[in-house]
JSON list of N, CA and C in Angstrom, two decimals:
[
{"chain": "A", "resi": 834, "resn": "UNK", "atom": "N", "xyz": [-15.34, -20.59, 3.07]},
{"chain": "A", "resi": 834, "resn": "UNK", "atom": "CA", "xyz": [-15.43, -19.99, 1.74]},
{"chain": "A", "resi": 834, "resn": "UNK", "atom": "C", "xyz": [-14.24, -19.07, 1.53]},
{"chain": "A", "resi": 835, "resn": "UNK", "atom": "N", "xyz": [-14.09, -19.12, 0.20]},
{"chain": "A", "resi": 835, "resn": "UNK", "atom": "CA", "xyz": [-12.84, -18.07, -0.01]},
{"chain": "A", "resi": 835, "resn": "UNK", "atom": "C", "xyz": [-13.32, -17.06, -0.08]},
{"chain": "A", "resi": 836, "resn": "UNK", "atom": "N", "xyz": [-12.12, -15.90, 0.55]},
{"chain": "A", "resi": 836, "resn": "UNK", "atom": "CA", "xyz": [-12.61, -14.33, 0.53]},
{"chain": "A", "resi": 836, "resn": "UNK", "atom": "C", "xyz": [-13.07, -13.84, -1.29]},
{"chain": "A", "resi": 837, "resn": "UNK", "atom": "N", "xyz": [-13.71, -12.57, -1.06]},
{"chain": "A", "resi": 837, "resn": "UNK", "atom": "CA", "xyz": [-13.77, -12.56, -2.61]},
{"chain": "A", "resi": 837, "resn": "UNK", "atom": "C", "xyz": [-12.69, -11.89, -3.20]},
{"chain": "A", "resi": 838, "resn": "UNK", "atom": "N", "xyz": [-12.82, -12.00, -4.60]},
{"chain": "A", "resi": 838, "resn": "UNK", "atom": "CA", "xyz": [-11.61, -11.59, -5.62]},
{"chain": "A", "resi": 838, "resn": "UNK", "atom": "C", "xyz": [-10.62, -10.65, -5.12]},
{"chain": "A", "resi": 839, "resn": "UNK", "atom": "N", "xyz": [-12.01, -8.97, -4.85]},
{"chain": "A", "resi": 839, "resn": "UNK", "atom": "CA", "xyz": [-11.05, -8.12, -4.38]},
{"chain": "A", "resi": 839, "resn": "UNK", "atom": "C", "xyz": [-10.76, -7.98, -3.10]},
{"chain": "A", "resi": 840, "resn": "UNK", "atom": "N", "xyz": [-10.98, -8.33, -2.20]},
{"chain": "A", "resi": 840, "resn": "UNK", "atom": "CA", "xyz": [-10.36, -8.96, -0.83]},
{"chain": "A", "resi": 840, "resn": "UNK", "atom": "C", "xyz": [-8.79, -9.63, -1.02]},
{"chain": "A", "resi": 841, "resn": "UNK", "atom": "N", "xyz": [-8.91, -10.84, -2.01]},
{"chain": "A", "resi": 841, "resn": "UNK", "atom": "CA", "xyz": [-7.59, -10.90, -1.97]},
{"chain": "A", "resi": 841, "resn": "UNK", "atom": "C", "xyz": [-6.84, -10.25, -2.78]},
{"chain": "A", "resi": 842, "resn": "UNK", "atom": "N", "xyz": [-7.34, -9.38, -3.43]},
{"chain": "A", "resi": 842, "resn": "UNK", "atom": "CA", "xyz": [-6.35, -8.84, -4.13]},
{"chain": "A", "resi": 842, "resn": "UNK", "atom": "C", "xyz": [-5.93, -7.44, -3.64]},
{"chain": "A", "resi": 843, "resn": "UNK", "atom": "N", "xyz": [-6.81, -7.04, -2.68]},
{"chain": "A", "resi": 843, "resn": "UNK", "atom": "CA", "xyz": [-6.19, -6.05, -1.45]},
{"chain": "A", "resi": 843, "resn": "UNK", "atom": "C", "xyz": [-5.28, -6.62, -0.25]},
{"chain": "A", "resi": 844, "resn": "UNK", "atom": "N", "xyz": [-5.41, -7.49, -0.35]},
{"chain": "A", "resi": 844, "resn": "UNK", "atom": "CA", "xyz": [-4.32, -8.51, 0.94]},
{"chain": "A", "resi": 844, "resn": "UNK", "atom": "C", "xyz": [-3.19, -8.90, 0.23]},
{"chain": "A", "resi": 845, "resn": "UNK", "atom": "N", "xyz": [-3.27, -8.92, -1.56]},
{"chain": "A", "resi": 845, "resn": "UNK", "atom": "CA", "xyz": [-1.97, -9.22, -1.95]},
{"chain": "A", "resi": 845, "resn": "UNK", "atom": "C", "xyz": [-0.86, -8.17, -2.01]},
{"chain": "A", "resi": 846, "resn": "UNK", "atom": "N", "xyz": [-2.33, -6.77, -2.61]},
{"chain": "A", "resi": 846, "resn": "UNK", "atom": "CA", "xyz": [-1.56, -5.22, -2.31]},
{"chain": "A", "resi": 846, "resn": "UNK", "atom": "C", "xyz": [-0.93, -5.30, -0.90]},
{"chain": "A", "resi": 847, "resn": "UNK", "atom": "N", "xyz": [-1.16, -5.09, 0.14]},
{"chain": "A", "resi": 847, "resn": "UNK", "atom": "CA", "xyz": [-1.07, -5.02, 1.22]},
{"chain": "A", "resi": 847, "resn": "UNK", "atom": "C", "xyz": [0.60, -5.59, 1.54]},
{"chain": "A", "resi": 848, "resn": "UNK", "atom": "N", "xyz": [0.80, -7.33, 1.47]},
{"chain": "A", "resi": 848, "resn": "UNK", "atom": "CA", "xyz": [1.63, -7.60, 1.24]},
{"chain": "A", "resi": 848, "resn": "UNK", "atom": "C", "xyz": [2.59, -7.11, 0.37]},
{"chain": "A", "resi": 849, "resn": "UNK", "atom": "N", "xyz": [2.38, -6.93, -0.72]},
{"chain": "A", "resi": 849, "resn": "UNK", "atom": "CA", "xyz": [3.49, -6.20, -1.37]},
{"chain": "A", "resi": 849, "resn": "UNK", "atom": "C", "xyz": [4.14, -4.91, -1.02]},
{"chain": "A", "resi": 850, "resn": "UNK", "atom": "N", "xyz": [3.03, -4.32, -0.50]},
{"chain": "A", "resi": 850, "resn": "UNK", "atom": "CA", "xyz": [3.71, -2.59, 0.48]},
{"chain": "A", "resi": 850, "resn": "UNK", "atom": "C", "xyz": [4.49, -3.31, 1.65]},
{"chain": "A", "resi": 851, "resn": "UNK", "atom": "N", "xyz": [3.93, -4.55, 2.23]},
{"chain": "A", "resi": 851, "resn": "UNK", "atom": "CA", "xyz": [5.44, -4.23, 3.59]},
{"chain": "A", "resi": 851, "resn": "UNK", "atom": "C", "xyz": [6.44, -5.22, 2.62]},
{"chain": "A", "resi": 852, "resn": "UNK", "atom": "N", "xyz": [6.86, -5.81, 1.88]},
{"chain": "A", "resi": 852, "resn": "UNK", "atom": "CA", "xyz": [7.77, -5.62, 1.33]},
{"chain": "A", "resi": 852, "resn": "UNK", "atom": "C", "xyz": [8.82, -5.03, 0.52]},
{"chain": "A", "resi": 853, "resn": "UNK", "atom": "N", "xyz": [7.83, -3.66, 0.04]},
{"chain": "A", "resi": 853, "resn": "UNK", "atom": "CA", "xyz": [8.92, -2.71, -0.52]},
{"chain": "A", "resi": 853, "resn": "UNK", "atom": "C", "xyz": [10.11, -2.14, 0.23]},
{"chain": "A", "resi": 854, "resn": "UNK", "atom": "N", "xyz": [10.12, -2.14, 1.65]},
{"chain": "A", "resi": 854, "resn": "UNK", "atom": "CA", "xyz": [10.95, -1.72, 2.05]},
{"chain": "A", "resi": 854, "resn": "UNK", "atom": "C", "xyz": [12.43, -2.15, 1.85]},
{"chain": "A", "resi": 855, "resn": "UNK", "atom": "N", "xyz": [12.27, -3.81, 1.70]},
{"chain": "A", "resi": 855, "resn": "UNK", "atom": "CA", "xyz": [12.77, -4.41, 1.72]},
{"chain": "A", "resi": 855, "resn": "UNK", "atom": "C", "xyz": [13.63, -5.13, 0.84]},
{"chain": "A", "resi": 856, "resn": "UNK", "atom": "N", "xyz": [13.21, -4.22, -0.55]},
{"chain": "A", "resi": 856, "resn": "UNK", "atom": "CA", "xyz": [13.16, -4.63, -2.08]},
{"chain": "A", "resi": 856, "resn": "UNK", "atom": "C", "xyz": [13.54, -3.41, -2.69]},
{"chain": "A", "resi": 857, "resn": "UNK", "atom": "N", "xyz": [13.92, -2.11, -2.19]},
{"chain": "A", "resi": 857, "resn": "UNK", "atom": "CA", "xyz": [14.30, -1.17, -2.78]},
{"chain": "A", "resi": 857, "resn": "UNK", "atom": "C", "xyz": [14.89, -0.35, -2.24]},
{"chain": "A", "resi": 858, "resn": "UNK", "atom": "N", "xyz": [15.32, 0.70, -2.88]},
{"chain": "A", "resi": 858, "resn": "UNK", "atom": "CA", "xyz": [16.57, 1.71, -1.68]},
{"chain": "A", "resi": 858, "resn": "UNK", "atom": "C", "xyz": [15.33, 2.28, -1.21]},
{"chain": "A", "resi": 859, "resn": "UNK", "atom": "N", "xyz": [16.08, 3.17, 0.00]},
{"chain": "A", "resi": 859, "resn": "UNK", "atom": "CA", "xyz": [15.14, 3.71, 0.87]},
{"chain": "A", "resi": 859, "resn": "UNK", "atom": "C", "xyz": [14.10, 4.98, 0.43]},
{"chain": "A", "resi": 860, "resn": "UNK", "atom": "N", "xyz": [12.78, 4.21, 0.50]},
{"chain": "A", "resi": 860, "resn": "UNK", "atom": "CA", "xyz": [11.43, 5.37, -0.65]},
{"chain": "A", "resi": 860, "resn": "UNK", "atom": "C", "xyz": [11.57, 6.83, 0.51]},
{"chain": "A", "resi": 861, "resn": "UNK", "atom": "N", "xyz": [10.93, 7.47, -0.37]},
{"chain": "A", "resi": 861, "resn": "UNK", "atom": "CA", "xyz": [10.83, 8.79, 0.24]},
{"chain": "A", "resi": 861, "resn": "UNK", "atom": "C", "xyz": [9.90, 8.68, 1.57]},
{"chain": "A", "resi": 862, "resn": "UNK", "atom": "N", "xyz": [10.18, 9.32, 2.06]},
{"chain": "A", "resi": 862, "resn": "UNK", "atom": "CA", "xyz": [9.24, 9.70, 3.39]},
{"chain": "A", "resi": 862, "resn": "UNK", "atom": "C", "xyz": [8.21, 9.66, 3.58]},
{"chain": "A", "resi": 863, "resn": "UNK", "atom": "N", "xyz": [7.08, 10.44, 2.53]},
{"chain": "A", "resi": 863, "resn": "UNK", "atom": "CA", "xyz": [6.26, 10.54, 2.09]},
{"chain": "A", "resi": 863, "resn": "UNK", "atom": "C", "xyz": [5.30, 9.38, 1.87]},
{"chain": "A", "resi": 864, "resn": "UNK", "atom": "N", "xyz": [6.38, 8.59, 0.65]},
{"chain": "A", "resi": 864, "resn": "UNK", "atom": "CA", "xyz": [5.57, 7.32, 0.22]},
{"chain": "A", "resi": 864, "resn": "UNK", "atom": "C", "xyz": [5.24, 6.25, 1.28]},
{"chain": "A", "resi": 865, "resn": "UNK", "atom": "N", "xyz": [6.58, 6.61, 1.86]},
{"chain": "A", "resi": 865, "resn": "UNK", "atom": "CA", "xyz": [6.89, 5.15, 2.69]},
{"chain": "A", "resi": 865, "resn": "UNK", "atom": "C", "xyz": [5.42, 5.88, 4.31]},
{"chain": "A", "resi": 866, "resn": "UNK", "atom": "N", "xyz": [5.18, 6.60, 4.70]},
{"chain": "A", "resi": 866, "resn": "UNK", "atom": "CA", "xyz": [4.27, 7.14, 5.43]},
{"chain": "A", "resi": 866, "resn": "UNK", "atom": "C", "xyz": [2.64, 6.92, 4.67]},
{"chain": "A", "resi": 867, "resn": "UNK", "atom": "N", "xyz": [2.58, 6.87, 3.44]},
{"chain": "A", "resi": 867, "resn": "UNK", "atom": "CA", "xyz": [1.57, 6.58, 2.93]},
{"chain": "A", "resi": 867, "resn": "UNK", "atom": "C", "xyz": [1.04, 4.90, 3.04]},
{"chain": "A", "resi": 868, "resn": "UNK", "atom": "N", "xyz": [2.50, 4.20, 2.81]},
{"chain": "A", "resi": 868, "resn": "UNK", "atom": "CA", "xyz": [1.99, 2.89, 2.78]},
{"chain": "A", "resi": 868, "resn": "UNK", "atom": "C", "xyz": [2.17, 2.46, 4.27]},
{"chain": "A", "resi": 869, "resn": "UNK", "atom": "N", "xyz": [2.65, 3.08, 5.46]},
{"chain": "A", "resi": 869, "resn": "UNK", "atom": "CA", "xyz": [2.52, 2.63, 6.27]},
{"chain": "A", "resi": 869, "resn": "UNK", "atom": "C", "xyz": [1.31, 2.95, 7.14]},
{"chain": "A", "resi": 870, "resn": "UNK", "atom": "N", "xyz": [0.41, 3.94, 6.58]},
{"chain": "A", "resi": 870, "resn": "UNK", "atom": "CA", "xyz": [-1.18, 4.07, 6.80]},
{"chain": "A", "resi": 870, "resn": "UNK", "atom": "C", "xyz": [-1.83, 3.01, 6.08]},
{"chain": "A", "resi": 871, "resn": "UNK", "atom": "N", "xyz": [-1.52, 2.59, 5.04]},
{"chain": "A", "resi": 871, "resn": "UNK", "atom": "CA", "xyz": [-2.22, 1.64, 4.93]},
{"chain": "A", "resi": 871, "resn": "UNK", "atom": "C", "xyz": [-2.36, 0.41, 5.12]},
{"chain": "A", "resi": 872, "resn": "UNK", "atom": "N", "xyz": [-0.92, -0.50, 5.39]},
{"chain": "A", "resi": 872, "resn": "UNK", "atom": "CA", "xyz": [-0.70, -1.11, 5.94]},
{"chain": "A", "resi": 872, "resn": "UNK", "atom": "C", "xyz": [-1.51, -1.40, 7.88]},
{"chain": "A", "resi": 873, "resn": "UNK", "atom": "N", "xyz": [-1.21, -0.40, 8.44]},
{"chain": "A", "resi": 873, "resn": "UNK", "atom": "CA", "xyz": [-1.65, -0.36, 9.42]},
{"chain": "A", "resi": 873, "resn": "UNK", "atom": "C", "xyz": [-3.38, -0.26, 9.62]},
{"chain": "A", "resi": 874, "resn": "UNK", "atom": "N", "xyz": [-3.98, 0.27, 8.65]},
{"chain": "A", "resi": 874, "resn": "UNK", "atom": "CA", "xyz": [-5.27, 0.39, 8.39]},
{"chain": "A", "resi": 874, "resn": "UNK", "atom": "C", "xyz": [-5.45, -1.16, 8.61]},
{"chain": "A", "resi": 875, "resn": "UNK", "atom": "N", "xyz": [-4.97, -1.99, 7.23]},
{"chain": "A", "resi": 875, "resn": "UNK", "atom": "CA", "xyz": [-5.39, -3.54, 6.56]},
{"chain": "A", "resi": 875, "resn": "UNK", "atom": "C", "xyz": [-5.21, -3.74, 8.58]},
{"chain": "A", "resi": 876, "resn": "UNK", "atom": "N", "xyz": [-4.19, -3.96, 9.12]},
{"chain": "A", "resi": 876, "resn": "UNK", "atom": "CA", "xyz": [-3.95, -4.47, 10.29]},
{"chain": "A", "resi": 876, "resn": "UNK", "atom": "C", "xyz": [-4.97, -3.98, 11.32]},
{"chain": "A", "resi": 877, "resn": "UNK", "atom": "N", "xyz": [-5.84, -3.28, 11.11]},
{"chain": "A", "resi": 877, "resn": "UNK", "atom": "CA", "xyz": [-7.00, -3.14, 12.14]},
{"chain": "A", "resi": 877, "resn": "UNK", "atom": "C", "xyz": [-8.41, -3.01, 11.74]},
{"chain": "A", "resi": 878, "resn": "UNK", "atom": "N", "xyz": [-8.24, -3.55, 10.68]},
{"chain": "A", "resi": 878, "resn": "UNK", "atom": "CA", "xyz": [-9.28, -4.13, 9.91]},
{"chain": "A", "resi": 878, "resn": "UNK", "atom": "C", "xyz": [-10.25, -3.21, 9.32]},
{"chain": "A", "resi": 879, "resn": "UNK", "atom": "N", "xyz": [-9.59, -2.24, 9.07]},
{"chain": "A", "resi": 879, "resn": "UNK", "atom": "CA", "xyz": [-9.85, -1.10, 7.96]},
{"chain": "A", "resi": 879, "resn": "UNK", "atom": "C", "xyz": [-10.01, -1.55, 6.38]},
{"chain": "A", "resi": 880, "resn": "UNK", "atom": "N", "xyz": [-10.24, -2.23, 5.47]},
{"chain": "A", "resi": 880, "resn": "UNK", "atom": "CA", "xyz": [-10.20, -2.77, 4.04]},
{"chain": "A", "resi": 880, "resn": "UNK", "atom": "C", "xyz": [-10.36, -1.03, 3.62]},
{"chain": "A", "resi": 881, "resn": "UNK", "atom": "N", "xyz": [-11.55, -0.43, 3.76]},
{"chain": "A", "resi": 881, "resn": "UNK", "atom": "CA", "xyz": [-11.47, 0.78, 3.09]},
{"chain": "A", "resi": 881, "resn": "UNK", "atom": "C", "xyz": [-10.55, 1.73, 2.92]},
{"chain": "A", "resi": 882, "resn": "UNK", "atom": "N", "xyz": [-10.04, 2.64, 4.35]},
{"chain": "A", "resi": 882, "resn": "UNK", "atom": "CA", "xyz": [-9.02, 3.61, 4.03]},
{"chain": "A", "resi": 882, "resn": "UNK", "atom": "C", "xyz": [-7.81, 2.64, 3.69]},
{"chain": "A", "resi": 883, "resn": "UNK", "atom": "N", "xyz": [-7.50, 1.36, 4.18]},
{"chain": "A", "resi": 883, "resn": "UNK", "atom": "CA", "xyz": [-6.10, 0.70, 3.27]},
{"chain": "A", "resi": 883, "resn": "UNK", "atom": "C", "xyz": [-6.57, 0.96, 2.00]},
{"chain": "A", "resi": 884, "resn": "UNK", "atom": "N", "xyz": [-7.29, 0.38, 1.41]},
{"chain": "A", "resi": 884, "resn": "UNK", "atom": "CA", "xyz": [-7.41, 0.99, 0.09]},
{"chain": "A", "resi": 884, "resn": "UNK", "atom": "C", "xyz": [-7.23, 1.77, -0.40]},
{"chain": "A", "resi": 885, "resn": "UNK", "atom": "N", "xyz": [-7.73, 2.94, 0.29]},
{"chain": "A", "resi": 885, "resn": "UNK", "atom": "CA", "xyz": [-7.74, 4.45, 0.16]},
{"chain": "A", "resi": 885, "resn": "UNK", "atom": "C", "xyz": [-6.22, 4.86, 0.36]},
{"chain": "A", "resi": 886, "resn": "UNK", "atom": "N", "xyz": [-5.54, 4.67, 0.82]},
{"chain": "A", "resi": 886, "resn": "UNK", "atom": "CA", "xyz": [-3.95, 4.93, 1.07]},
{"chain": "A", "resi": 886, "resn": "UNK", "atom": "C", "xyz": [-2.93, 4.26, -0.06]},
{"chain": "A", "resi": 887, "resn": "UNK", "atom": "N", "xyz": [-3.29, 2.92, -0.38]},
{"chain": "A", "resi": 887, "resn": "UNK", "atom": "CA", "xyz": [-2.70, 2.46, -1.46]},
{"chain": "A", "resi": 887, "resn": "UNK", "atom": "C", "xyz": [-3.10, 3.17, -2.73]},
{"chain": "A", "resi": 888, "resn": "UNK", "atom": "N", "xyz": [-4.48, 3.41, -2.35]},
{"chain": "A", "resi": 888, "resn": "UNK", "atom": "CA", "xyz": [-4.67, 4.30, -3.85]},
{"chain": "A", "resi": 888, "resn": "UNK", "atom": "C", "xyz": [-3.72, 5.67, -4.70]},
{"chain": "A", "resi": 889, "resn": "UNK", "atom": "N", "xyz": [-3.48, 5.99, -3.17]},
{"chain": "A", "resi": 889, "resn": "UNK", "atom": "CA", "xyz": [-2.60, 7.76, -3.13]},
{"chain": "A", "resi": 889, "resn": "UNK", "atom": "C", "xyz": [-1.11, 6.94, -3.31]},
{"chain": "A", "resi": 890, "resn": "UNK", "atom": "N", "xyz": [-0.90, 5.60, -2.54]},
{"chain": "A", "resi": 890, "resn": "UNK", "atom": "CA", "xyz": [0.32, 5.80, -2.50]},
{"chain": "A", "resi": 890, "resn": "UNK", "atom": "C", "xyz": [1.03, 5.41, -4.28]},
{"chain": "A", "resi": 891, "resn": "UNK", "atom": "N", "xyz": [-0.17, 4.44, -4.96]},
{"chain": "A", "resi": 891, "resn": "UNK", "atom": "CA", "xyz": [0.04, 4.40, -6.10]},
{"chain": "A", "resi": 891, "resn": "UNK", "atom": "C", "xyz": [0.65, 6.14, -6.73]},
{"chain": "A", "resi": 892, "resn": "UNK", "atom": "N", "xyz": [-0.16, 6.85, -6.70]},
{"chain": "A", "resi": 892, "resn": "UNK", "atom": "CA", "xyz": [-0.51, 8.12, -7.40]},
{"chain": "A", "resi": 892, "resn": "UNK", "atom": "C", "xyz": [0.40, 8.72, -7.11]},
{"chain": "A", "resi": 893, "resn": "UNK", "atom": "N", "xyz": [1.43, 8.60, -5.38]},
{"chain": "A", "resi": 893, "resn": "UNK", "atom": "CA", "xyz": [3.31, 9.14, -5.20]},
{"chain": "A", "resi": 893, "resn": "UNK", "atom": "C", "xyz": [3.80, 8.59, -6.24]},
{"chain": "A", "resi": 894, "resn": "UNK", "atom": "N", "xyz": [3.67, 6.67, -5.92]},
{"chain": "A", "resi": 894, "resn": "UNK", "atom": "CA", "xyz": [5.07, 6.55, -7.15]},
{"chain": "A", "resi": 894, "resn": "UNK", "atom": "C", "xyz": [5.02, 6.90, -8.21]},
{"chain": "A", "resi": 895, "resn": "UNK", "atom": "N", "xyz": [3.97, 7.05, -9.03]},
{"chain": "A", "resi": 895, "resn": "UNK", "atom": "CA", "xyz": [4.00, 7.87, -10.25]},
{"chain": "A", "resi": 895, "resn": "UNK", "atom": "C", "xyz": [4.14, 9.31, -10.35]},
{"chain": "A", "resi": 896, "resn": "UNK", "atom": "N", "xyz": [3.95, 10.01, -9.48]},
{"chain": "A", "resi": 896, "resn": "UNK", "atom": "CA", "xyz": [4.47, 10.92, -9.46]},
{"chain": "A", "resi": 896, "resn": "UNK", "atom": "C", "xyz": [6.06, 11.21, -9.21]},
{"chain": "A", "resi": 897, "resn": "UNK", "atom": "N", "xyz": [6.45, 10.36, -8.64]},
{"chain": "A", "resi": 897, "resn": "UNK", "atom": "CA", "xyz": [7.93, 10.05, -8.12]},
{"chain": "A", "resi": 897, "resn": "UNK", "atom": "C", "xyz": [8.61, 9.41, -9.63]},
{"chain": "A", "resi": 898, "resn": "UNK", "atom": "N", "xyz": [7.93, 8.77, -10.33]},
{"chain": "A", "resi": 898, "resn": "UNK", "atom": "CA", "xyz": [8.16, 8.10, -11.10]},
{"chain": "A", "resi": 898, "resn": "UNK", "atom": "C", "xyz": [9.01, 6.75, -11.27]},
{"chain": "A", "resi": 899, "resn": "UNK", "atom": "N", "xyz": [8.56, 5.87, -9.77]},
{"chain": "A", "resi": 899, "resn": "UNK", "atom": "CA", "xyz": [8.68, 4.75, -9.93]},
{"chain": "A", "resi": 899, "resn": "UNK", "atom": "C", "xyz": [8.04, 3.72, -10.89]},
{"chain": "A", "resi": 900, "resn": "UNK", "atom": "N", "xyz": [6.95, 4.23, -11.29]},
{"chain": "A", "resi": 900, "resn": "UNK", "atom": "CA", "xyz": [5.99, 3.20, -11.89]},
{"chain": "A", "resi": 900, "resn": "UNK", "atom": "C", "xyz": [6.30, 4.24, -12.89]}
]
């Protein structure tokens, strides 16, 4: 069975954080420490605090005013 909706659409988040590195000049410290908690969360099978970290790390770049 396929995972549900928001499953993949936290695995697509997920993916897209380890590619920012890779796709933009170098993020602040901060951010880039935020998404690498969450990242690492998704990788030990955390779904919640990854979530929870993408959530904040959303809430840097706007504060940063990437988004």
């Amino acid at each position: 069975a396929a995972p549900p909706l928001a499953a993949r659409a936290l695995a697509a988040a997920i993916a897209a954080a380890r590619a920012l590195p890779f796709c933009a000049a170098p993020l602040p410290a901060d951010l880039s420490e935020t998404l690498t908690a969450a990242t690492t969360a998704w990788d030990t099978g955390q779904p919640d605090p990854a979530r929870t970290h993408l959530a904040a790390a959303l809430t840097q770049a706007r504060t940063l005013r990437y988004l």
